[in-house]
mmCIF file of C-alpha atoms in Angstrom:
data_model
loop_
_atom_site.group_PDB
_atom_site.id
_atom_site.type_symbol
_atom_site.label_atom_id
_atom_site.label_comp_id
_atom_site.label_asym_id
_atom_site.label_seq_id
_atom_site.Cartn_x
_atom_site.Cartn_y
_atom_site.Cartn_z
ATOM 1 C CA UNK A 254 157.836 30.408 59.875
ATOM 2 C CA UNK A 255 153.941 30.602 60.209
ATOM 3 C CA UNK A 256 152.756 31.245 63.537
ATOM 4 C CA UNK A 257 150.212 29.465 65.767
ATOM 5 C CA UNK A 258 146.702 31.263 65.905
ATOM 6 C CA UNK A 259 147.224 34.182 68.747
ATOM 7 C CA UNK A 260 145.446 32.838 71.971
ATOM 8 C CA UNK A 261 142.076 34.613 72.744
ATOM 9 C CA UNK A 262 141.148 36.599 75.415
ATOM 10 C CA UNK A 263 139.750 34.713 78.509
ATOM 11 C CA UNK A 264 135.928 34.900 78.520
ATOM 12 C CA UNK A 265 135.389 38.056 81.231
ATOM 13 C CA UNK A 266 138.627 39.835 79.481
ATOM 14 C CA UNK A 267 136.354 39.624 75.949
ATOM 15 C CA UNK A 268 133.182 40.650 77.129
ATOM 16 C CA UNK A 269 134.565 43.748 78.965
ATOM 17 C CA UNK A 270 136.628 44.684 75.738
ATOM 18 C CA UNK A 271 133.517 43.978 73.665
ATOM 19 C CA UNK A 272 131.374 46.034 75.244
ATOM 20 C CA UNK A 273 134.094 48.997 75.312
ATOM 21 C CA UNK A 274 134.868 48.341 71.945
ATOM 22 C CA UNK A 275 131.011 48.867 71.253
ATOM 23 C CA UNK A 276 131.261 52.583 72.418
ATOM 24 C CA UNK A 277 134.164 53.410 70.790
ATOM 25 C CA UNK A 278 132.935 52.441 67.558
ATOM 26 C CA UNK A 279 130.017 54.198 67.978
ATOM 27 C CA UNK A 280 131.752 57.802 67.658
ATOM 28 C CA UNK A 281 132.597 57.254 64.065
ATOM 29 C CA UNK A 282 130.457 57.012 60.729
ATOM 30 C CA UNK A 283 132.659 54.277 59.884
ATOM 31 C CA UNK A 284 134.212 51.193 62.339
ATOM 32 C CA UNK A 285 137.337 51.431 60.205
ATOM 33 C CA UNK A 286 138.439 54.749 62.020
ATOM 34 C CA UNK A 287 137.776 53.438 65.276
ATOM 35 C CA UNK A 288 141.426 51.178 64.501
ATOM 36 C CA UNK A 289 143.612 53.675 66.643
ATOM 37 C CA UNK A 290 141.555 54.168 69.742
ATOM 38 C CA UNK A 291 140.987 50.088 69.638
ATOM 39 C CA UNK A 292 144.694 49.658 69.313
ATOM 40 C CA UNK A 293 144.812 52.098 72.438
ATOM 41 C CA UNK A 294 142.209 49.898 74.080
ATOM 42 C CA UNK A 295 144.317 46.484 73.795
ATOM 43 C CA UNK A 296 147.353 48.085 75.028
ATOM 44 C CA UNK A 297 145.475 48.965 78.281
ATOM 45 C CA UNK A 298 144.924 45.470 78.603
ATOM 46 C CA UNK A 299 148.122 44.165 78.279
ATOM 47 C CA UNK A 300 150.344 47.083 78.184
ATOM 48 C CA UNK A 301 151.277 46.684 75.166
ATOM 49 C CA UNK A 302 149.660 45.353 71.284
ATOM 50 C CA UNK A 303 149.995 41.656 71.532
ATOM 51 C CA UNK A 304 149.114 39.197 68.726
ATOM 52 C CA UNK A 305 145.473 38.572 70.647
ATOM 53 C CA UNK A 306 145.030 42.342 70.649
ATOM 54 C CA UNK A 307 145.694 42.636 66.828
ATOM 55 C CA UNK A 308 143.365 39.534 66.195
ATOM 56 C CA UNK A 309 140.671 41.293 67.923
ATOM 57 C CA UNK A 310 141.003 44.359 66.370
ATOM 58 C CA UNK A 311 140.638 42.780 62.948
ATOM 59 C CA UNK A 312 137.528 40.708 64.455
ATOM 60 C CA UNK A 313 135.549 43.667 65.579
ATOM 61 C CA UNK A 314 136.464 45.761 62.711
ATOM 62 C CA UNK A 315 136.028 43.271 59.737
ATOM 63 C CA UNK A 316 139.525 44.126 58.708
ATOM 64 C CA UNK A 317 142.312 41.394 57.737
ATOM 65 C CA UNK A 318 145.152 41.380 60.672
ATOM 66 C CA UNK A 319 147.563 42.559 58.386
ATOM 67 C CA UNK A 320 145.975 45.801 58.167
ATOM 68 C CA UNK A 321 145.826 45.772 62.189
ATOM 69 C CA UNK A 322 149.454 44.851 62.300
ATOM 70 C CA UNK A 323 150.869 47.695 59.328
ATOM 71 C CA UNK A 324 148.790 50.474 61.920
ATOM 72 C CA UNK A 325 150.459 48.958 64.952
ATOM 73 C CA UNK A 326 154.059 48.874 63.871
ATOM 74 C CA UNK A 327 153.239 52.529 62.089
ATOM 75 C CA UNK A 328 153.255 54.150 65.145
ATOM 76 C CA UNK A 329 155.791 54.461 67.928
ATOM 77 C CA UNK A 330 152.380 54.678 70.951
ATOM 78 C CA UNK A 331 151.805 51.542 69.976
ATOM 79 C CA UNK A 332 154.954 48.400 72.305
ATOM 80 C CA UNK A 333 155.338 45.470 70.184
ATOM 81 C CA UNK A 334 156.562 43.304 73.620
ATOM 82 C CA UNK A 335 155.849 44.185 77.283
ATOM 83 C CA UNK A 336 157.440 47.044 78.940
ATOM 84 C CA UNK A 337 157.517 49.125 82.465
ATOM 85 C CA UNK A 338 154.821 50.814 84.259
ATOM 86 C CA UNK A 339 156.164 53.951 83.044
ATOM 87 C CA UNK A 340 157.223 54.716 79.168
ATOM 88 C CA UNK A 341 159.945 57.325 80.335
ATOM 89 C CA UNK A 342 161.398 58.963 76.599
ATOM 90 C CA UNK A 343 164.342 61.072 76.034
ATOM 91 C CA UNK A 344 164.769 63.334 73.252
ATOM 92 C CA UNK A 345 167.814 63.151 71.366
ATOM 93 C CA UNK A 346 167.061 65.238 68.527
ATOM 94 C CA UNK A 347 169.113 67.995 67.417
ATOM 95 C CA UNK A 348 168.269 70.780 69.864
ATOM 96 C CA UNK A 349 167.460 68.821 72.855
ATOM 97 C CA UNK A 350 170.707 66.856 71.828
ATOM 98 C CA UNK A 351 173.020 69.605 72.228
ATOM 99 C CA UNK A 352 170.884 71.111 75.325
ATOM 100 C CA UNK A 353 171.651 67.986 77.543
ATOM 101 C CA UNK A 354 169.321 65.638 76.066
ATOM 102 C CA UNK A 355 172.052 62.662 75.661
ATOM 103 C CA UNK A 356 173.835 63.558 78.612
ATOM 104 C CA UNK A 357 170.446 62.857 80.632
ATOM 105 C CA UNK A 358 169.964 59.629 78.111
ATOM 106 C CA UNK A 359 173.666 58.561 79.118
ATOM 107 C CA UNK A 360 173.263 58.977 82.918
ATOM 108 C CA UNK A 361 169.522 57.500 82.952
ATOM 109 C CA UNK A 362 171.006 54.474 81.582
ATOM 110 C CA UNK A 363 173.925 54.326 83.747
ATOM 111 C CA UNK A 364 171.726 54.691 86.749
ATOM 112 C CA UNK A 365 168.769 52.252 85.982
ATOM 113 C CA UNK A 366 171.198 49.573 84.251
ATOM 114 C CA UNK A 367 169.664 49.702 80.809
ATOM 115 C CA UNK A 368 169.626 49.699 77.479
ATOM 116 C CA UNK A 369 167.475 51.975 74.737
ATOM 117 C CA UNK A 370 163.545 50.328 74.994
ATOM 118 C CA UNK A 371 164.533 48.314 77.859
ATOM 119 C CA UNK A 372 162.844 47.696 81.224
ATOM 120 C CA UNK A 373 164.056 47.575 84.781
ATOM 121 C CA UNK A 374 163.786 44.420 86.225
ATOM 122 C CA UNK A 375 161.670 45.313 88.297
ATOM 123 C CA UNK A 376 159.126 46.415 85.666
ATOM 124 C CA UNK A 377 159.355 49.852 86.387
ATOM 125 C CA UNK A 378 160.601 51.804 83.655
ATOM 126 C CA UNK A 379 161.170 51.308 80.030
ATOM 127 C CA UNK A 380 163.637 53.692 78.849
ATOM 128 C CA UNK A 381 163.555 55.029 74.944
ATOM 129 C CA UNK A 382 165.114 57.580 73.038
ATOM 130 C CA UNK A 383 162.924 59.807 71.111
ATOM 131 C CA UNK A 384 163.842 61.884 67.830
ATOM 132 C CA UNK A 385 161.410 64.795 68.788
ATOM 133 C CA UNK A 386 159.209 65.352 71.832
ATOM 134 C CA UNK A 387 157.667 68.637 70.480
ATOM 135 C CA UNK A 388 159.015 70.864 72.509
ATOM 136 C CA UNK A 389 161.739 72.423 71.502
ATOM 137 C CA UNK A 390 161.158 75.512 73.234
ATOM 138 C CA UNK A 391 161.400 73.665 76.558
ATOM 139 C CA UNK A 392 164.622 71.546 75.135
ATOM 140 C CA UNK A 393 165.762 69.262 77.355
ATOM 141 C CA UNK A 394 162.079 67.498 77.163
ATOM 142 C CA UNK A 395 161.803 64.307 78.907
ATOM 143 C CA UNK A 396 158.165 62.334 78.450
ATOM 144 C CA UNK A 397 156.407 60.046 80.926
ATOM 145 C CA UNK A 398 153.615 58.580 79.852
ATOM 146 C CA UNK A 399 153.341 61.406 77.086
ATOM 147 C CA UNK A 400 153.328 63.769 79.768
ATOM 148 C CA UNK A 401 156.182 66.438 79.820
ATOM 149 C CA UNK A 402 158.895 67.449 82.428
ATOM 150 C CA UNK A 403 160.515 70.417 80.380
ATOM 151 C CA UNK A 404 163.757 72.004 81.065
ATOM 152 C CA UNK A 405 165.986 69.032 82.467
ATOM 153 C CA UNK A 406 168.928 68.046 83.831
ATOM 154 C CA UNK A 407 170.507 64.742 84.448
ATOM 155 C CA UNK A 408 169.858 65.374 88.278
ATOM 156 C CA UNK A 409 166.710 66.424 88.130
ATOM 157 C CA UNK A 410 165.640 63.161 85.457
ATOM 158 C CA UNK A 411 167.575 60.837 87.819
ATOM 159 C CA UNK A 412 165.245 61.831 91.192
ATOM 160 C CA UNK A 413 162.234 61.472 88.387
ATOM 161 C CA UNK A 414 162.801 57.897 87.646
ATOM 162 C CA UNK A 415 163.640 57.529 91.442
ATOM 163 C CA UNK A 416 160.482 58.842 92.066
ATOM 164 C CA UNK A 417 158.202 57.109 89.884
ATOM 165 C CA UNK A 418 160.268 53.253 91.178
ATOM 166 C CA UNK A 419 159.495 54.749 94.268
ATOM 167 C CA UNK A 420 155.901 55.215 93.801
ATOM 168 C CA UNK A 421 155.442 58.669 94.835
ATOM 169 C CA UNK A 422 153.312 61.058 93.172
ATOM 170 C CA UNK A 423 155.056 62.913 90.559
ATOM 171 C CA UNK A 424 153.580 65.786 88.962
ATOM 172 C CA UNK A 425 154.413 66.848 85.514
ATOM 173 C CA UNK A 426 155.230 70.584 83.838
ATOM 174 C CA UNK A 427 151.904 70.559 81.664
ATOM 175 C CA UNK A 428 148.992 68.056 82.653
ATOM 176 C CA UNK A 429 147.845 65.681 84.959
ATOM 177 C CA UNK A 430 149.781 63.509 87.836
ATOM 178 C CA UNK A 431 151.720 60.424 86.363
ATOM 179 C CA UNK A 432 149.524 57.446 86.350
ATOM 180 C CA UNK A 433 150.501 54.151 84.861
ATOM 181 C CA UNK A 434 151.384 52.897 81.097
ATOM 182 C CA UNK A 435 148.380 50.710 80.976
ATOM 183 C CA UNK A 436 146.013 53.754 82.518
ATOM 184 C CA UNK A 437 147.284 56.388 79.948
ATOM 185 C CA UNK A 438 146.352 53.874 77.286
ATOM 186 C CA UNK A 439 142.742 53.693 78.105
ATOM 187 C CA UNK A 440 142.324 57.307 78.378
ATOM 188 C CA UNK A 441 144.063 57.616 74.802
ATOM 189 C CA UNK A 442 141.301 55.009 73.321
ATOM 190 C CA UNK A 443 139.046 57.920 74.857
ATOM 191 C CA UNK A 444 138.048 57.095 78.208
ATOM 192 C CA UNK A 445 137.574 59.400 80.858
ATOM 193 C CA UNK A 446 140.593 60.036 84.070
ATOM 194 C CA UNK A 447 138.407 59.696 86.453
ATOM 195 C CA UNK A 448 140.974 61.041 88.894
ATOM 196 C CA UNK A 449 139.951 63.300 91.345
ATOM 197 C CA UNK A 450 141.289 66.594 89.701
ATOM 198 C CA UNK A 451 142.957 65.085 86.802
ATOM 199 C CA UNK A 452 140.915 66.703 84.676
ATOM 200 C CA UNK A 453 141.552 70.100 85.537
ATOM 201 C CA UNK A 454 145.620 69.600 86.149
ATOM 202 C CA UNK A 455 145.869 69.561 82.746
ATOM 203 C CA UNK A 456 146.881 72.857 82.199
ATOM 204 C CA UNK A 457 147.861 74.881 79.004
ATOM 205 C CA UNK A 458 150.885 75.944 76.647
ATOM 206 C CA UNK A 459 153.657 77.409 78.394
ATOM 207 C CA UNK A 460 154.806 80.836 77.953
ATOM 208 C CA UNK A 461 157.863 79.832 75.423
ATOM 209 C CA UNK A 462 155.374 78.662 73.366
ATOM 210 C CA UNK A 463 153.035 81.360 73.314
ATOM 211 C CA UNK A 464 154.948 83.934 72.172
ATOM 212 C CA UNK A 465 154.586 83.921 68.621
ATOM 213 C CA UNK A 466 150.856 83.928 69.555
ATOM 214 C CA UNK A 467 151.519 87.283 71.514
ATOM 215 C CA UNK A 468 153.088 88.141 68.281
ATOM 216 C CA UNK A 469 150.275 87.510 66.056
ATOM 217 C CA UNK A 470 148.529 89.388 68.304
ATOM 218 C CA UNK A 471 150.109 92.653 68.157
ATOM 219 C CA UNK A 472 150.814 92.741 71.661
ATOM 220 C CA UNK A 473 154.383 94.042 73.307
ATOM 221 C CA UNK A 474 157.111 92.024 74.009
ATOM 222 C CA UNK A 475 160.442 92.604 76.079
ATOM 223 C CA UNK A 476 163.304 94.734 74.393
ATOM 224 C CA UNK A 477 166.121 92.750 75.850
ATOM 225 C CA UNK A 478 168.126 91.607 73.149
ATOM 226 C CA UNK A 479 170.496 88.874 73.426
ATOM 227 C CA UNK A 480 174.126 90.441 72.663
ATOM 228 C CA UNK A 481 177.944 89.050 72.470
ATOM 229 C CA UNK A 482 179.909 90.462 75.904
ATOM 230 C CA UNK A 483 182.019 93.208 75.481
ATOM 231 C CA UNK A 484 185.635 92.344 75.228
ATOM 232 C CA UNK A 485 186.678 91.434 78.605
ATOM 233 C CA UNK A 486 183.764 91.260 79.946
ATOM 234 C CA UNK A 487 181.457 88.553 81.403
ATOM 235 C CA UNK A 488 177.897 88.575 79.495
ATOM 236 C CA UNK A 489 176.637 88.687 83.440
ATOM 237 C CA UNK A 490 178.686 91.564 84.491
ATOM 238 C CA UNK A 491 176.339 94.094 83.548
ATOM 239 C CA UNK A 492 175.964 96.760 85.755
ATOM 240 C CA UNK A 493 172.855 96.449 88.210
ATOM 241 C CA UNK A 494 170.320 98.444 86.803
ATOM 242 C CA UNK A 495 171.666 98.739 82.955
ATOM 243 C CA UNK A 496 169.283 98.708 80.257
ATOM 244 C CA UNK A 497 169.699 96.567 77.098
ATOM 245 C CA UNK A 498 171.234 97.966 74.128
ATOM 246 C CA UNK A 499 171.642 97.393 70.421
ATOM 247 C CA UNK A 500 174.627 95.813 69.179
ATOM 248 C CA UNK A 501 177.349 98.166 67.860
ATOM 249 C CA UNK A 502 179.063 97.149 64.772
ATOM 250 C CA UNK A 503 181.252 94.849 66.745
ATOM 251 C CA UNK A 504 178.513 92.753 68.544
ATOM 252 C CA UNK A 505 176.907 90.204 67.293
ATOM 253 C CA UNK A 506 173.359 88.690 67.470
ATOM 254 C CA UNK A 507 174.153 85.175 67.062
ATOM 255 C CA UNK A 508 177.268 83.154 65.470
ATOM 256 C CA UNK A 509 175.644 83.416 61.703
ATOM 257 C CA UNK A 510 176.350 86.897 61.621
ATOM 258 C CA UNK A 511 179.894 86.363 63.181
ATOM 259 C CA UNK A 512 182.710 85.939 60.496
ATOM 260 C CA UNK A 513 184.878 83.281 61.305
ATOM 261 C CA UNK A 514 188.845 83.341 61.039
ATOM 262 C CA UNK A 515 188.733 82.015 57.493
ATOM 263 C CA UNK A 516 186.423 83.972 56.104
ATOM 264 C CA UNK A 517 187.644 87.558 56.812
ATOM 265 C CA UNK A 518 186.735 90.002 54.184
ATOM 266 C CA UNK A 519 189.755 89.828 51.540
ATOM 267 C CA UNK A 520 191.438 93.077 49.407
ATOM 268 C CA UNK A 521 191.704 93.636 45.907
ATOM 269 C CA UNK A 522 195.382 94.600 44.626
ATOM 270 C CA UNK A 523 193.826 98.366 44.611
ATOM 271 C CA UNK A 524 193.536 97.907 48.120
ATOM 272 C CA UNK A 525 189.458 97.766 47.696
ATOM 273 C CA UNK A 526 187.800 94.993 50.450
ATOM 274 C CA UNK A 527 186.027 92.296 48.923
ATOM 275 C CA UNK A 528 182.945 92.094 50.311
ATOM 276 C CA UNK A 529 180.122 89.515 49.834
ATOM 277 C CA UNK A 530 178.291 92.181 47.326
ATOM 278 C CA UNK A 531 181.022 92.184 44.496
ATOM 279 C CA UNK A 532 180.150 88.980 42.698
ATOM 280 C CA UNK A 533 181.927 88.431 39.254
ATOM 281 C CA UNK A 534 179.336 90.075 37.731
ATOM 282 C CA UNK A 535 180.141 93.646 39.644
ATOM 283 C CA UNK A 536 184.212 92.892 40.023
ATOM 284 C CA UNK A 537 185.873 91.734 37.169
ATOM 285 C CA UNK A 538 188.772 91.287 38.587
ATOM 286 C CA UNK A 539 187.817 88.472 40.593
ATOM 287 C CA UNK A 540 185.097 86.347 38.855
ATOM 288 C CA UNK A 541 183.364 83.759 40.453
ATOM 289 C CA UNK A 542 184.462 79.667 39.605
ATOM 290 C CA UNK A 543 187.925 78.051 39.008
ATOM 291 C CA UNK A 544 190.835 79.700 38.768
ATOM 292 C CA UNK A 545 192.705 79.261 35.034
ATOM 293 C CA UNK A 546 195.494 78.172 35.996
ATOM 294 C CA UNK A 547 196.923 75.510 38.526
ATOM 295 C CA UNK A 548 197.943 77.570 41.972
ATOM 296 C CA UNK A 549 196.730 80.769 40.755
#
């Protein structure tokens, strides 16, 4: 059904966003760009991209609101309803998946009472999943705020959201101290942190990350090599002291190279192994493709 106007902003509320609006627009060649950081720039107001935001947006920027609202519900940055003080997002993609990432989803939502994108009732914390933080190399990656906290565990996510309901200062791995939704929204529409030291918490890459750079750069990297443990063996158990090895013919670097139960080489009747190398093309006697007759 067609919707009333959206309300405007109260009088003070428009003039501050007009005159913010002003100096974002003035970084581009043309007002159309400035769309994202103004989206950012609503949601700081409100916490999240209301109706009223959208209508302003298309206001200041001569576009139609249904431009505004197909950028809006384009990106996830951008809450459709009111949510907590802190955006806290699991990862459930693959890798973070199987790392812990839904056991730390399952146990968040078991201990703050909530569903996927709700909010505590006390306004705290919205709680989302997320298909892929961008970290892999740090899998499990839990974001507040679009700040990281790399390497979790369901304990140590459980005394995060403790912390952050508690108000204390929480500190992430990369980047500046925690501050609220509505905060990180104006400094994403391009706005200073004025907090004292913000600026220079915000750290760099981590050193997962950087080694392909090391790579690139022709510079030396560990030998360890990550090996299968002997048979009967723990893969901790190595003496104190031992130095890495390469894998003998009966080691394996990872489970691709491994063949499994079912696919053992087989034997020709001349007693000749099959291997993966004699296609039909090399051994006639056992082309490629469907057998000729039924249960041959």
């Amino acid at each position: 059904m067609p919707q009333l106007p959206a309300t405007p902003y109260p009088a003070e509320v428009r003039a501050r966003l007009d005159a913010d609006a002003k100096e974002v627009i003035a970084r581009y060649p043309g007002s159309r760009s400035a769309l994202l950081p103004l989206l950012h720039l609503v949601q700081s107001e409100e916490g999240y991209v209301s109706r009223t935001g959208m209508a302003f947006c298309a206001e200041t920027l001569d576009l139609t609101t249904a431009e505004v609202t197909a950028v809006a519900t384009f990106y996830s940055m951008y809450r459709r309803r009111a949510g907590g003080d802190y955006q806290v997002g699991v990862c459930t993609n693959t890798l973070c998946a199987v790392m812990g990432g839904d056991a730390i989803f399952d146990t968040l939502k078991d201990h703050l009472g909530v569903g996927n994108n709700e909010t505590t009732e006390d306004g705290k914390v919205t709680l989302e999943h997320i298909e892929c933080n961008a970290a892999c190399d740090f899998a499990p990656v839990v974001m507040v705020n679009w700040e990281f906290f790399d390497n979790q565990t369901p304990r140590s996510a459980t005394q995060l959201v403790d912390d952050l309901i508690a108000g204390r200062t929480v500190e992430p791995t990369r980047g500046a101290p925690i501050c609220s939704y509505k905060e990180t929204a104006r400094i994403l529409a391009g706005f200073p942190d004025e907090r004292p030291g913000a600026v220079e918490a915000t750290g760099g890459a981590g050193p997962a990350s950087l080694v392909g750079l090391r790579l690139a750069k022709g510079e030396a990297l560990p030998t360890a090599r990550v090996v299968s443990p002997r048979a009967g063996q723990p893969q901790d158990a190595r003496p104190q002291g031992a130095q890495p090895h390469d894998p003998s013919p009966s080691e394996h670097l990872s489970s691709h190279a491994h063949p499994s139960p079912d696919h053992r080489p087989s034997t020709s009747p001349s007693g000749t192994p099959n291997t993966s190398q004699q296609t039909s093309a090399s051994d006639p006697e056992h082309p490629a493709g469907p057998t000729a007759e039924e249960g041959e």
